XYZ file of C-alpha atoms in Angstrom:
769
model
C 44.133 -0.391 -10.637
C 44.808 2.118 -13.404
C 46.019 -0.679 -15.670
C 42.904 -2.738 -14.951
C 40.645 0.247 -15.648
C 42.395 0.957 -18.940
C 42.105 -2.722 -19.801
C 38.357 -2.676 -19.224
C 37.829 0.530 -21.191
C 39.889 -0.779 -24.075
C 37.935 -4.035 -24.257
C 34.612 -2.193 -24.088
C 35.668 0.166 -26.857
C 36.830 -2.794 -28.950
C 33.791 -5.011 -28.576
C 30.800 -2.811 -27.792
C 30.295 -1.908 -31.430
C 29.382 -5.533 -32.258
C 26.588 -7.055 -30.186
C 26.366 -10.110 -32.456
C 30.032 -11.134 -32.430
C 29.355 -14.281 -30.417
C 26.031 -15.226 -32.054
C 26.370 -18.715 -33.544
C 25.688 -19.472 -37.199
C 21.976 -19.957 -37.870
C 20.922 -17.925 -34.830
C 19.655 -14.349 -34.709
C 19.723 -11.751 -31.934
C 16.195 -10.717 -30.961
C 15.885 -6.914 -31.021
C 12.233 -6.560 -29.982
C 8.748 -6.367 -31.429
C 8.511 -4.316 -34.597
C 4.761 -3.844 -34.372
C 1.596 -5.625 -33.284
C -1.033 -5.205 -35.971
C -4.642 -5.604 -34.800
C -7.122 -6.231 -37.596
C -10.738 -5.658 -36.573
C -9.948 -4.139 -33.197
C -12.314 -1.146 -33.552
C -15.170 -3.321 -34.773
C -14.893 -6.281 -32.402
C -12.823 -5.336 -29.354
C -14.420 -2.054 -28.207
C -15.811 -3.724 -25.059
C -14.362 -4.303 -21.572
C -13.873 -7.998 -22.385
C -12.330 -7.080 -25.739
C -9.883 -4.654 -24.129
C -8.993 -7.306 -21.555
C -8.339 -9.758 -24.402
C -6.060 -7.240 -26.134
C -4.131 -6.714 -22.911
C -3.684 -10.469 -22.390
C -2.529 -10.930 -25.996
C 0.050 -8.167 -25.630
C 1.303 -9.835 -22.453
C 1.540 -13.230 -24.198
C 3.555 -11.747 -27.082
C 5.788 -9.567 -24.894
C 9.476 -10.453 -24.679
C 12.126 -7.988 -23.564
C 15.258 -7.769 -25.767
C 18.726 -6.967 -24.475
C 18.870 -3.351 -23.332
C 15.133 -3.152 -22.838
C 13.901 0.008 -21.131
C 11.889 -0.947 -18.023
C 11.065 -4.370 -19.488
C 9.520 -2.984 -22.686
C 9.370 -5.206 -25.773
C 9.943 -2.303 -28.159
C 11.577 0.606 -26.284
C 15.296 0.094 -25.777
C 18.195 1.807 -24.095
C 21.880 0.882 -24.423
C 22.497 -2.912 -24.292
C 25.251 -2.517 -21.701
C 24.862 -6.044 -20.326
C 25.310 -7.441 -23.818
C 28.492 -5.382 -24.249
C 29.895 -6.914 -21.081
C 28.912 -10.347 -22.392
C 30.771 -9.886 -25.678
C 33.790 -8.374 -23.948
C 34.323 -11.023 -21.260
C 32.517 -14.216 -22.337
C 35.827 -15.921 -23.074
C 37.965 -14.134 -20.491
C 40.485 -16.255 -18.550
C 41.444 -13.629 -15.938
C 39.815 -13.416 -12.492
C 38.827 -9.792 -13.134
C 37.213 -10.639 -16.448
C 35.309 -13.590 -14.977
C 34.071 -11.440 -12.097
C 32.913 -8.715 -14.477
C 31.186 -11.283 -16.678
C 29.463 -12.947 -13.734
C 28.155 -9.686 -12.222
C 27.422 -7.441 -15.220
C 26.960 -9.541 -18.380
C 23.538 -10.538 -19.731
C 23.027 -13.480 -22.070
C 21.940 -12.593 -25.632
C 18.206 -12.978 -26.199
C 17.878 -15.097 -29.352
C 14.960 -15.417 -31.747
C 14.990 -19.173 -31.123
C 14.524 -18.603 -27.381
C 11.741 -16.074 -27.926
C 10.019 -18.609 -30.227
C 7.587 -16.270 -32.036
C 5.541 -19.116 -33.555
C 4.817 -20.618 -30.138
C 3.880 -17.210 -28.758
C 1.519 -16.689 -31.701
C -0.204 -20.022 -30.982
C -0.560 -19.090 -27.304
C -2.034 -15.708 -28.287
C -4.487 -17.488 -30.614
C -5.635 -19.586 -27.652
C -6.094 -16.345 -25.693
C -8.450 -15.137 -28.429
C -10.562 -18.267 -28.008
C -10.465 -17.764 -24.249
C -12.310 -14.456 -24.761
C -14.804 -15.713 -27.340
C -12.909 -14.930 -30.569
C -13.097 -18.522 -31.789
C -12.422 -17.522 -35.414
C -9.506 -15.249 -34.531
C -5.869 -15.892 -35.392
C -2.379 -14.608 -34.545
C 0.607 -14.914 -36.903
C 4.278 -14.069 -36.444
C 6.786 -12.775 -39.000
C 10.542 -12.560 -38.341
C 12.025 -9.441 -39.964
C 15.779 -9.722 -40.493
C 17.892 -6.603 -40.117
C 19.111 -5.546 -43.567
C 22.446 -4.235 -42.290
C 23.157 -7.155 -39.955
C 21.485 -10.506 -40.788
C 22.280 -11.758 -37.268
C 19.706 -9.331 -35.882
C 15.947 -9.633 -36.274
C 12.670 -8.165 -35.034
C 9.256 -9.833 -34.846
C 6.021 -8.497 -36.275
C 2.769 -10.020 -34.969
C -0.590 -9.756 -36.715
C -3.739 -10.315 -34.645
C -6.895 -10.947 -36.668
C -10.150 -10.469 -34.773
C -13.603 -11.583 -35.857
C -17.000 -11.135 -34.260
C -16.908 -12.727 -30.794
C -19.364 -15.419 -29.729
C -22.160 -14.336 -27.379
C -23.926 -16.190 -24.569
C -27.352 -17.270 -25.863
C -28.846 -19.423 -23.094
C -27.667 -20.222 -19.545
C -29.106 -23.114 -17.534
C -28.314 -24.289 -13.968
C -29.295 -27.962 -13.725
C -28.744 -30.990 -11.507
C -28.367 -29.155 -8.173
C -30.200 -30.272 -5.018
C -33.329 -28.372 -4.046
C -31.460 -26.520 -1.263
C -28.559 -25.577 -3.553
C -30.988 -24.575 -6.309
C -32.799 -22.272 -3.876
C -29.481 -20.635 -2.962
C -28.678 -20.095 -6.664
C -32.112 -18.603 -7.306
C -31.849 -16.274 -4.298
C -28.468 -14.941 -5.516
C -29.172 -14.704 -9.246
C -28.474 -10.939 -9.227
C -24.874 -11.768 -8.321
C -24.361 -14.024 -11.354
C -21.394 -13.196 -13.573
C -22.977 -14.677 -16.711
C -25.691 -12.817 -18.604
C -27.513 -13.688 -21.835
C -26.265 -11.561 -24.742
C -22.839 -10.850 -23.187
C -19.561 -11.813 -24.832
C -18.244 -15.284 -24.056
C -15.257 -15.238 -21.690
C -13.576 -18.152 -19.922
C -12.575 -15.661 -17.239
C -16.250 -14.971 -16.466
C -17.028 -18.693 -16.586
C -14.300 -19.406 -14.047
C -15.495 -16.532 -11.911
C -19.058 -17.865 -11.913
C -17.865 -21.329 -10.958
C -15.847 -19.818 -8.088
C -18.923 -17.836 -7.014
C -21.117 -20.943 -6.923
C -18.507 -22.912 -4.997
C -18.118 -20.109 -2.448
C -21.906 -19.858 -2.110
C -22.177 -23.586 -1.428
C -19.267 -23.666 1.037
C -20.764 -20.739 2.943
C -24.021 -22.635 3.306
C -22.985 -26.011 4.658
C -21.443 -27.832 1.680
C -18.076 -28.472 3.312
C -16.723 -30.811 0.613
C -17.697 -28.631 -2.341
C -14.835 -27.790 -4.704
C -14.634 -25.684 -7.825
C -13.747 -28.641 -10.055
C -16.928 -30.428 -8.932
C -18.924 -27.885 -10.967
C -19.069 -28.539 -14.711
C -19.375 -25.855 -17.378
C -20.725 -27.243 -20.642
C -20.659 -24.986 -23.719
C -22.359 -25.692 -27.044
C -21.159 -23.560 -29.990
C -22.549 -25.809 -32.758
C -26.293 -25.634 -32.245
C -26.455 -21.859 -32.817
C -23.407 -20.550 -34.802
C -21.959 -17.362 -33.345
C -23.629 -18.055 -30.011
C -22.920 -20.223 -26.989
C -25.472 -22.292 -25.059
C -24.224 -22.789 -21.480
C -25.194 -25.463 -18.990
C -23.831 -25.358 -15.432
C -24.236 -28.481 -13.327
C -22.607 -30.615 -10.607
C -20.193 -33.254 -11.825
C -21.944 -36.595 -12.315
C -21.116 -39.465 -9.971
C -20.202 -37.323 -6.946
C -20.058 -39.225 -3.650
C -23.028 -38.688 -1.281
C -20.880 -36.910 1.350
C -19.895 -34.250 -1.230
C -23.533 -33.382 -1.908
C -24.365 -33.343 1.820
C -24.972 -30.167 3.850
C -23.143 -30.125 7.188
C -23.648 -28.516 10.596
C -21.088 -27.854 13.327
C -20.749 -30.469 16.109
C -18.250 -30.277 18.971
C -15.556 -27.594 19.021
C -12.139 -28.233 20.580
C -9.502 -25.539 20.868
C -6.024 -26.532 21.981
C -3.458 -23.853 22.899
C 0.184 -24.441 23.758
C 2.587 -21.971 25.308
C 5.500 -20.620 23.298
C 8.314 -23.143 22.895
C 6.117 -26.259 23.314
C 4.845 -28.618 20.638
C 1.227 -28.684 19.517
C 1.071 -32.453 19.741
C 2.215 -32.493 23.353
C -0.403 -33.539 25.914
C -2.049 -30.535 27.565
C -2.396 -30.236 31.296
C -5.979 -29.071 31.784
C -9.369 -28.684 30.146
C -12.215 -26.184 30.456
C -15.727 -26.650 29.104
C -17.299 -23.442 27.765
C -20.827 -24.121 26.531
C -20.172 -26.396 23.552
C -16.482 -25.486 23.252
C -13.785 -27.537 24.979
C -10.687 -25.484 25.843
C -7.486 -27.531 26.246
C -4.304 -25.815 27.405
C -0.938 -26.459 29.054
C 0.345 -24.734 32.160
C -1.167 -23.742 35.489
C -3.713 -21.356 34.010
C -5.181 -20.697 30.558
C -2.789 -18.548 28.478
C -5.854 -16.808 27.015
C -9.015 -16.014 28.942
C -11.924 -18.265 27.852
C -14.184 -15.274 27.218
C -11.660 -13.761 24.790
C -11.616 -16.987 22.779
C -15.406 -17.202 22.765
C -15.660 -13.698 21.312
C -13.347 -14.538 18.430
C -14.676 -17.980 17.481
C -17.704 -16.947 15.455
C -19.365 -20.336 14.867
C -21.276 -22.472 17.380
C -22.476 -26.073 17.662
C -25.630 -26.693 15.668
C -24.989 -23.909 13.135
C -24.598 -24.612 9.432
C -20.934 -24.802 8.375
C -19.681 -21.647 6.631
C -16.293 -21.145 5.033
C -16.688 -17.370 5.441
C -17.314 -17.653 9.185
C -14.325 -19.981 9.478
C -12.074 -17.467 7.691
C -13.419 -14.605 9.810
C -12.781 -16.618 12.972
C -9.241 -17.330 11.816
C -8.789 -13.651 11.007
C -10.242 -12.612 14.386
C -7.885 -14.937 16.247
C -4.940 -13.763 14.133
C -5.778 -10.112 14.811
C -5.265 -10.835 18.513
C -1.516 -10.895 17.618
C -0.754 -13.535 20.226
C -0.542 -16.758 18.192
C 2.550 -17.898 16.315
C 0.780 -20.747 14.506
C -2.809 -21.866 14.016
C -4.688 -24.664 12.271
C -8.391 -25.537 11.765
C -9.360 -29.154 11.075
C -12.767 -30.815 10.599
C -13.764 -34.431 11.197
C -17.117 -35.684 9.842
C -19.046 -38.164 11.953
C -19.816 -41.471 10.300
C -23.081 -41.566 8.400
C -23.923 -38.095 9.687
C -24.136 -34.511 8.499
C -22.146 -33.229 11.517
C -18.586 -31.841 11.517
C -16.484 -31.832 14.671
C -14.033 -28.910 14.743
C -10.531 -28.836 16.197
C -8.503 -25.647 16.456
C -4.797 -25.887 17.289
C -2.808 -22.764 18.177
C 0.557 -21.920 19.658
C 1.301 -18.784 21.658
C 3.754 -16.317 20.131
C 6.523 -14.463 21.922
C 5.039 -11.835 24.259
C 7.400 -8.956 23.438
C 8.175 -7.092 20.201
C 10.858 -4.444 19.790
C 11.451 -2.148 16.795
C 13.983 0.551 16.092
C 14.028 3.068 13.226
C 16.720 5.560 12.300
C 16.913 8.300 9.661
C 19.195 11.194 8.850
C 18.903 14.268 6.615
C 21.414 16.695 5.178
C 20.659 19.843 3.145
C 22.914 22.067 1.090
C 22.095 25.010 3.391
C 24.108 23.271 6.149
C 21.083 21.866 7.958
C 21.718 18.338 9.175
C 20.121 16.087 11.730
C 19.214 12.519 12.775
C 15.907 11.080 13.899
C 14.963 7.812 15.590
C 11.965 5.869 16.829
C 11.907 3.062 19.399
C 8.848 0.895 20.117
C 8.239 -1.857 22.661
C 5.073 -3.975 22.622
C 3.732 -6.381 25.235
C 1.205 -8.768 23.683
C -1.618 -10.518 25.563
C -0.924 -8.364 28.603
C -4.284 -9.178 30.270
C -4.621 -12.651 28.635
C -7.335 -11.388 26.322
C -5.235 -10.540 23.262
C -4.632 -6.967 24.441
C -1.473 -5.210 23.252
C 0.307 -2.492 25.190
C 2.666 -0.485 22.989
C 5.096 2.177 24.186
C 6.852 4.396 21.640
C 9.544 7.011 22.053
C 10.653 9.094 19.084
C 12.880 12.091 18.602
C 14.758 14.154 16.069
C 17.480 16.761 16.219
C 18.572 19.294 13.640
C 21.265 21.908 13.667
C 22.238 24.607 11.221
C 25.569 26.425 11.170
C 25.414 29.454 8.926
C 27.452 32.436 9.984
C 25.546 34.646 7.567
C 22.443 34.532 9.706
C 22.135 37.908 11.283
C 23.128 38.009 14.912
C 23.766 34.284 14.977
C 27.248 32.792 14.996
C 26.506 29.785 17.178
C 24.705 26.638 16.227
C 20.949 26.974 15.722
C 19.329 23.919 17.297
C 15.904 22.436 16.754
C 14.698 19.254 18.382
C 11.527 17.292 18.866
C 10.743 14.439 21.240
C 7.551 12.482 21.660
C 6.101 9.618 23.681
C 3.113 7.458 22.864
C 1.302 4.771 24.861
C -1.529 2.722 23.390
C -3.613 -0.198 24.595
C -5.395 -2.221 21.914
C -8.211 -4.692 22.545
C -9.064 -7.260 19.806
C -12.769 -6.491 19.981
C -15.196 -3.638 19.466
C -16.203 -1.874 22.689
C -19.475 -0.359 21.578
C -22.732 -0.793 23.525
C -25.179 -1.475 20.694
C -22.938 -3.734 18.554
C -23.010 -7.342 19.748
C -20.367 -9.851 18.733
C -22.889 -12.003 16.889
C -23.759 -9.130 14.545
C -20.150 -8.286 13.753
C -18.914 -11.166 11.621
C -15.554 -9.629 10.851
C -12.458 -8.647 12.876
C -12.449 -5.412 14.853
C -10.337 -3.771 17.531
C -10.512 -0.884 19.993
C -7.488 1.279 20.860
C -6.971 3.704 23.736
C -4.072 6.088 23.239
C -2.207 8.771 25.188
C 0.473 10.847 23.505
C 2.709 13.839 24.073
C 5.084 15.664 21.769
C 7.448 18.480 22.671
C 8.900 20.707 19.956
C 11.765 23.158 20.430
C 12.762 25.696 17.769
C 15.870 27.397 19.090
C 15.566 31.163 19.247
C 11.811 31.067 18.714
C 9.567 28.828 20.818
C 9.045 25.675 22.827
C 5.688 23.929 22.451
C 3.981 20.831 23.850
C 1.241 18.826 22.164
C -0.623 16.327 24.402
C -3.760 14.330 23.853
C -5.788 11.147 24.081
C -8.095 9.267 21.743
C -10.330 6.230 21.326
C -10.190 4.458 17.961
C -12.141 1.588 16.406
C -10.632 -0.464 13.563
C -13.111 -2.598 11.611
C -11.743 -5.006 8.964
C -14.704 -5.763 6.703
C -12.531 -7.465 4.059
C -8.948 -8.592 3.660
C -8.341 -5.415 1.691
C -10.587 -2.932 3.505
C -10.284 -1.217 6.883
C -12.622 1.358 8.425
C -11.076 3.422 11.213
C -13.434 5.452 13.378
C -12.177 7.840 16.079
C -15.271 9.111 17.923
C -13.194 10.855 20.564
C -9.888 12.666 20.312
C -8.943 15.552 22.583
C -5.656 17.355 22.078
C -4.201 20.331 23.887
C -1.567 22.626 22.343
C 0.379 24.844 24.711
C 3.243 27.260 24.118
C 5.650 26.732 26.988
C 8.124 29.434 26.117
C 8.628 32.082 23.427
C 11.399 34.527 22.565
C 11.195 38.204 21.733
C 11.850 37.329 18.091
C 8.886 34.942 18.027
C 6.665 37.487 19.753
C 7.556 40.134 17.170
C 6.750 37.731 14.316
C 3.442 36.715 15.925
C 2.514 40.353 16.526
C 3.006 41.112 12.848
C 1.261 37.939 11.655
C -2.151 37.282 13.136
C -2.460 33.836 11.542
C 0.700 32.671 13.290
C -0.439 34.139 16.600
C -3.768 32.304 16.383
C -2.222 29.057 15.112
C 0.101 28.916 18.118
C -2.395 29.948 20.795
C -3.074 27.619 23.725
C -6.152 25.691 22.672
C -8.066 22.422 22.826
C -8.742 20.390 19.683
C -11.794 18.140 20.265
C -12.076 16.033 17.117
C -13.774 13.069 15.462
C -12.284 11.214 12.507
C -13.185 8.561 9.947
C -10.605 6.876 7.696
C -11.166 4.411 4.864
C -8.192 2.275 3.811
C -7.949 -0.082 0.843
C -4.843 -2.261 0.523
C -4.669 -5.214 -1.873
C -1.160 -6.250 -0.769
C -2.473 -9.514 0.811
C -3.975 -10.554 -2.544
C -2.346 -12.125 -5.577
C -2.709 -9.036 -7.778
C 0.363 -8.316 -9.884
C 0.101 -4.595 -9.180
C -0.460 -3.291 -5.659
C -2.862 -0.502 -4.736
C -3.148 1.393 -1.461
C -5.803 4.076 -0.933
C -6.540 6.067 2.195
C -9.179 8.773 2.561
C -9.880 10.578 5.816
C -12.232 13.234 7.184
C -11.676 14.983 10.526
C -14.217 17.195 12.235
C -13.135 19.329 15.189
C -15.271 21.378 17.543
C -18.599 20.752 15.837
C -20.090 18.438 18.470
C -18.758 20.783 21.167
C -20.428 23.766 19.448
C -23.697 21.829 19.217
C -23.570 21.200 22.941
C -22.904 24.886 23.561
C -25.816 25.750 21.262
C -28.073 23.473 23.332
C -27.224 25.654 26.345
C -27.942 28.921 24.565
C -24.624 29.909 22.967
C -24.989 30.654 19.262
C -23.211 28.488 16.706
C -21.504 31.471 15.061
C -20.373 32.966 18.366
C -16.592 33.379 18.561
C -14.165 32.699 21.407
C -16.160 30.008 23.195
C -14.033 28.288 25.846
C -13.511 24.665 26.842
C -11.962 24.270 30.306
C -11.164 28.000 30.245
C -9.284 27.692 26.940
C -10.489 28.279 23.365
C -11.115 25.256 21.179
C -10.505 24.771 17.472
C -13.293 24.261 14.968
C -12.518 22.953 11.475
C -13.070 20.213 8.880
C -10.059 18.451 7.368
C -10.020 16.153 4.329
C -7.029 14.100 3.162
C -6.581 11.521 0.398
C -3.574 9.443 -0.594
C -3.255 6.892 -3.412
C -0.240 4.627 -3.927
C 0.339 2.287 -6.861
C 3.138 -0.243 -7.258
C 3.472 -1.556 -10.819
C 5.470 -4.767 -11.164
C 7.480 -5.019 -14.370
C 9.407 -8.119 -13.307
C 10.952 -9.519 -10.127
C 13.568 -6.734 -9.964
C 11.891 -3.751 -11.632
C 8.984 -1.742 -10.257
C 7.373 1.650 -10.788
C 5.973 3.173 -7.587
C 3.672 6.191 -7.641
C 1.974 8.295 -4.996
C -0.631 11.042 -5.236
C -1.848 12.874 -2.148
C -3.977 15.924 -1.419
C -5.489 17.580 1.625
C -7.513 20.590 2.647
C -8.476 22.073 6.006
C -11.159 24.726 6.529
C -11.554 26.623 9.811
C -14.787 28.361 10.796
C -17.048 29.094 13.751
C -14.983 29.283 16.916
C -11.610 29.633 15.137
C -10.474 31.501 12.074
C -7.099 29.772 11.758
C -6.312 26.060 11.893
C -4.043 24.878 14.736
C -0.381 24.697 13.809
C -0.279 20.962 14.567
C -3.072 20.295 12.031
C -1.704 22.363 9.138
C 0.031 20.791 6.146
C 3.732 20.956 5.361
C 5.961 19.368 2.765
C 9.531 18.208 2.196
C 11.809 15.631 3.804
C 12.973 12.033 3.366
C 9.502 10.735 2.402
C 8.263 13.753 0.468
C 10.153 16.272 -1.713
C 13.625 14.844 -1.246
C 15.603 17.881 -2.446
C 13.986 20.029 0.255
C 13.960 19.607 4.010
C 10.746 19.594 6.032
C 8.820 22.907 6.103
C 11.132 24.767 3.707
C 8.603 25.071 0.855
C 5.406 27.128 0.672
C 2.846 28.251 1.155
C 2.579 28.994 -2.569
C 5.347 31.285 -3.797
C 5.957 32.724 -0.337
C 9.480 32.413 1.065
C 10.500 33.970 4.387
C 13.439 36.278 4.810
C 16.771 34.599 5.416
C 17.041 35.758 9.004
C 13.770 33.967 9.905
C 13.966 31.092 7.464
C 14.741 28.482 10.084
C 11.936 29.356 12.472
C 9.535 26.779 10.993
C 6.713 29.174 11.819
C 5.092 30.123 8.571
C 5.923 27.515 5.900
C 2.711 25.573 6.449
C -0.622 25.731 4.667
C -4.269 24.721 4.616
C -4.152 23.075 1.174
C -1.659 20.435 0.018
C -0.854 18.606 -3.203
C 1.995 16.168 -3.760
C 2.924 13.619 -6.437
C 5.829 11.171 -6.563
C 7.105 8.680 -9.139
C 9.943 6.255 -8.445
C 11.515 3.615 -10.699
C 13.065 0.819 -8.632
C 15.512 -1.638 -10.184
C 17.951 -4.327 -9.126
C 21.716 -3.804 -9.052
C 23.774 -6.479 -7.305
C 22.284 -9.118 -5.040
C 20.245 -7.381 -2.337
C 21.419 -3.940 -3.444
C 18.795 -2.061 -5.463
C 18.689 1.355 -7.075
C 16.040 3.971 -7.730
C 15.496 7.156 -9.705
C 12.654 9.435 -8.715
C 10.733 12.640 -9.372
C 8.870 14.505 -6.604
C 6.514 17.459 -6.987
C 4.195 19.425 -4.728
C 3.542 22.367 -2.429
C 1.189 23.726 0.220
C -1.053 26.803 -0.076
C -3.451 28.971 1.922
C -7.175 28.961 1.226
C -7.428 32.611 2.224
C -5.140 35.526 1.482
C -2.640 36.411 4.203
C -0.985 39.846 3.945
C 1.941 38.683 6.076
C 2.646 35.813 3.646
C 2.304 37.317 0.165
C 1.897 34.756 -2.615
C 0.740 32.080 -0.197
C -2.883 31.854 -1.357
C -3.976 29.250 -3.921
C -4.860 30.376 -7.452
C -5.288 28.268 -10.579
C -3.311 30.788 -12.623
C -0.123 30.331 -10.618
C -0.633 26.663 -9.631
C 1.771 25.120 -12.165
C 4.603 27.548 -11.468
C 4.211 27.103 -7.703
C 4.765 23.347 -7.827
C 8.211 22.567 -6.410
C 9.971 19.917 -8.482
C 12.968 17.715 -7.848
C 14.551 14.568 -9.206
C 17.184 12.305 -7.744
C 18.525 8.824 -7.308
C 19.096 6.454 -4.437
C 20.263 3.084 -3.148
C 18.259 0.523 -1.175
C 19.800 -2.436 0.626
C 17.220 -5.116 1.365
C 17.903 -7.089 4.554
C 14.516 -8.891 4.317
C 13.479 -7.674 7.770
C 14.142 -4.025 6.825
C 15.336 -1.843 3.957
C 18.194 0.648 4.365
C 17.691 3.636 2.080
C 19.987 6.430 0.912
C 18.452 9.091 -1.359
C 20.077 12.050 -3.066
C 17.549 14.696 -4.135
C 18.291 17.356 -6.757
C 16.037 20.418 -6.989
C 14.819 21.408 -10.457
C 12.380 24.191 -9.639
C 11.691 26.255 -6.531
C 8.217 27.850 -6.324
C 9.534 31.136 -4.957
C 11.642 33.931 -6.439
C 15.304 32.927 -6.341
C 16.625 35.831 -8.388
C 17.161 33.583 -11.392
C 14.810 33.412 -14.381
C 13.698 30.284 -16.218
C 12.076 27.111 -14.971
C 15.341 25.815 -13.521
C 15.715 28.707 -11.113
C 18.184 27.432 -8.526
C 21.017 29.968 -8.146
C 23.552 27.141 -8.441
C 23.632 23.369 -8.199
C 25.173 23.424 -4.726
C 22.122 25.241 -3.330
C 19.610 22.671 -4.547
C 20.372 19.213 -3.247
C 19.884 17.100 -0.128
C 20.636 13.566 0.937
C 18.551 11.406 3.248
C 19.385 8.192 5.057
C 16.311 6.313 6.261
C 14.824 2.888 6.935
C 12.068 1.621 4.659
C 10.700 2.833 1.347
C 9.369 6.421 1.122
C 5.977 5.090 -0.041
């Protein structure tokens, strides 16, 4: 092994100095873009369409050289892959061939980049955005020291873009023309705006969607012609939008729904197999196999949103498909339409196959910290789908975690300090909206109702044992593929301290906020959450946004006020226990930027605030914010940072009592890259903390102030490995602390006493965000 290692190092030292040793005569190694010169950018591209054109041109000209940093065309790091290529391209040994196969990258040549072709493509992009007189040229700049190396300089010349002068919609039927007139505010083309093929395509898509949603089943985008005249009025474009000439009569016909057949097969059977029985439900014929229908007829009726005699609509079809899919009981589904001869009627056939009734998931994670804290966590879930033959899902979840800390320096503590948490959750989800005033016919998009019971028991050895139980009703409404509205009109939680120690009692006696946070109390709450997720779309970059508002105790206080108790009155009881009153806001934004198939940049930004008032001065412990852990600040364990610059004494540091807050800010950036096969790597930076909105004498430095905000942001970096098994991702992260927000006894921004006191590793399943 030593000889092999020396052999590799010697070859690298010998050949890494020359990255062009194997470049053939007449070829040149591409070393990136020298510069893209834009002439006329300020004058002619200072518009949204102009900026979009610039972005598309840069993408067309982009080509990453060897050693590119994160796929950049101009920023480079060390061309290590090219060194391996030069060292082992002609190797005869098994070791050399293996190294070449797994680590070498082929030289990127000027001939393969083909700058002239890229310039012609970029010129076409200019025309695409209305710069018909624009031009892009390419110049190869040979390296003076090494003629086998060369960069490329592109020059983009912009001229005044063409504008839309007149827009006419002609040749449509009277019904289609009425639809276009009624939706003219939604048009993407406006007189006086810059010409853009992107907008033209978008308008054609809009018209096609409008027609298909109003009975024109055979309408297609390519049946709509876009005619542009740039000669009649130089510098301007006259547009005419019309149906393609010579279209068959059935394409221009408007259709209505005829008979509806739905055929469902049990899991393991074939869709084409003859079913055993048939039910007639109004104008829907239900065909199924087996002794009884696998899905109740009423459940199907609720989720098929079109009826016989209605005008065909692509949108209603997609919503019906989405509604049926949201039932989570079908493994395959297909809609087909058959037109009747010489008629404007479509007969519909829906074929579906039942999925497996049970789902089982298992998650495992582990954490280790340099202060000797270590512990595993797991989560097990079992789901039973279609439990009442109406698409209902019963889900049972059991989760737990255990953590121990062995530190003989803790005063009066030579044994292991244990902390554990175990929770159970049972939910029943119905694929419909149970709400009295909302009828199915008015809700043309998928929705579901969930009933949930949950309990969580937390034990902090030497301090307390606490149980958290509750129930809730939640509505999920999916208005678009990317948008979900979650409404929880009822959630009632009860927090109860089961047992405390003398040490906990002494801490609570000295800290009123802790005493009130841990009191036995009810939390009657309502919540609304908005979620945007464009993962199902074809966007190159993925965006996930979630914003939530929770109100607790306000409706209860209004009811009390109706019976004579004042709103501002303290210590009102619910079932002989106090109840919490607060408003909580949280926001989280995630962005995933795709560089190429193996390289991504993932970012997350989250913030939250909770304000208590009325019947409670302090927010319940279970609702307060904390930070740290495998999916947060990865150099710090959970609840070991904050609030602010506060840090508890060492003898109480592991109590988990006071390192929470009512204000939270966190930011994460992670660069993900491929290594070997399914093994990927990542480097990351995490930052954040929690604070108190109000000053707390027992936690000095915990309150939020703008003056100390920057210095109170905990910061860490780190690296990790991810092994992608397709069905799940195994993750190992190693976090390294760079700055602690509290006084460590060491000056400077890097204030960790020593490296060994500022790292943690985490083993988990799935990405952190």
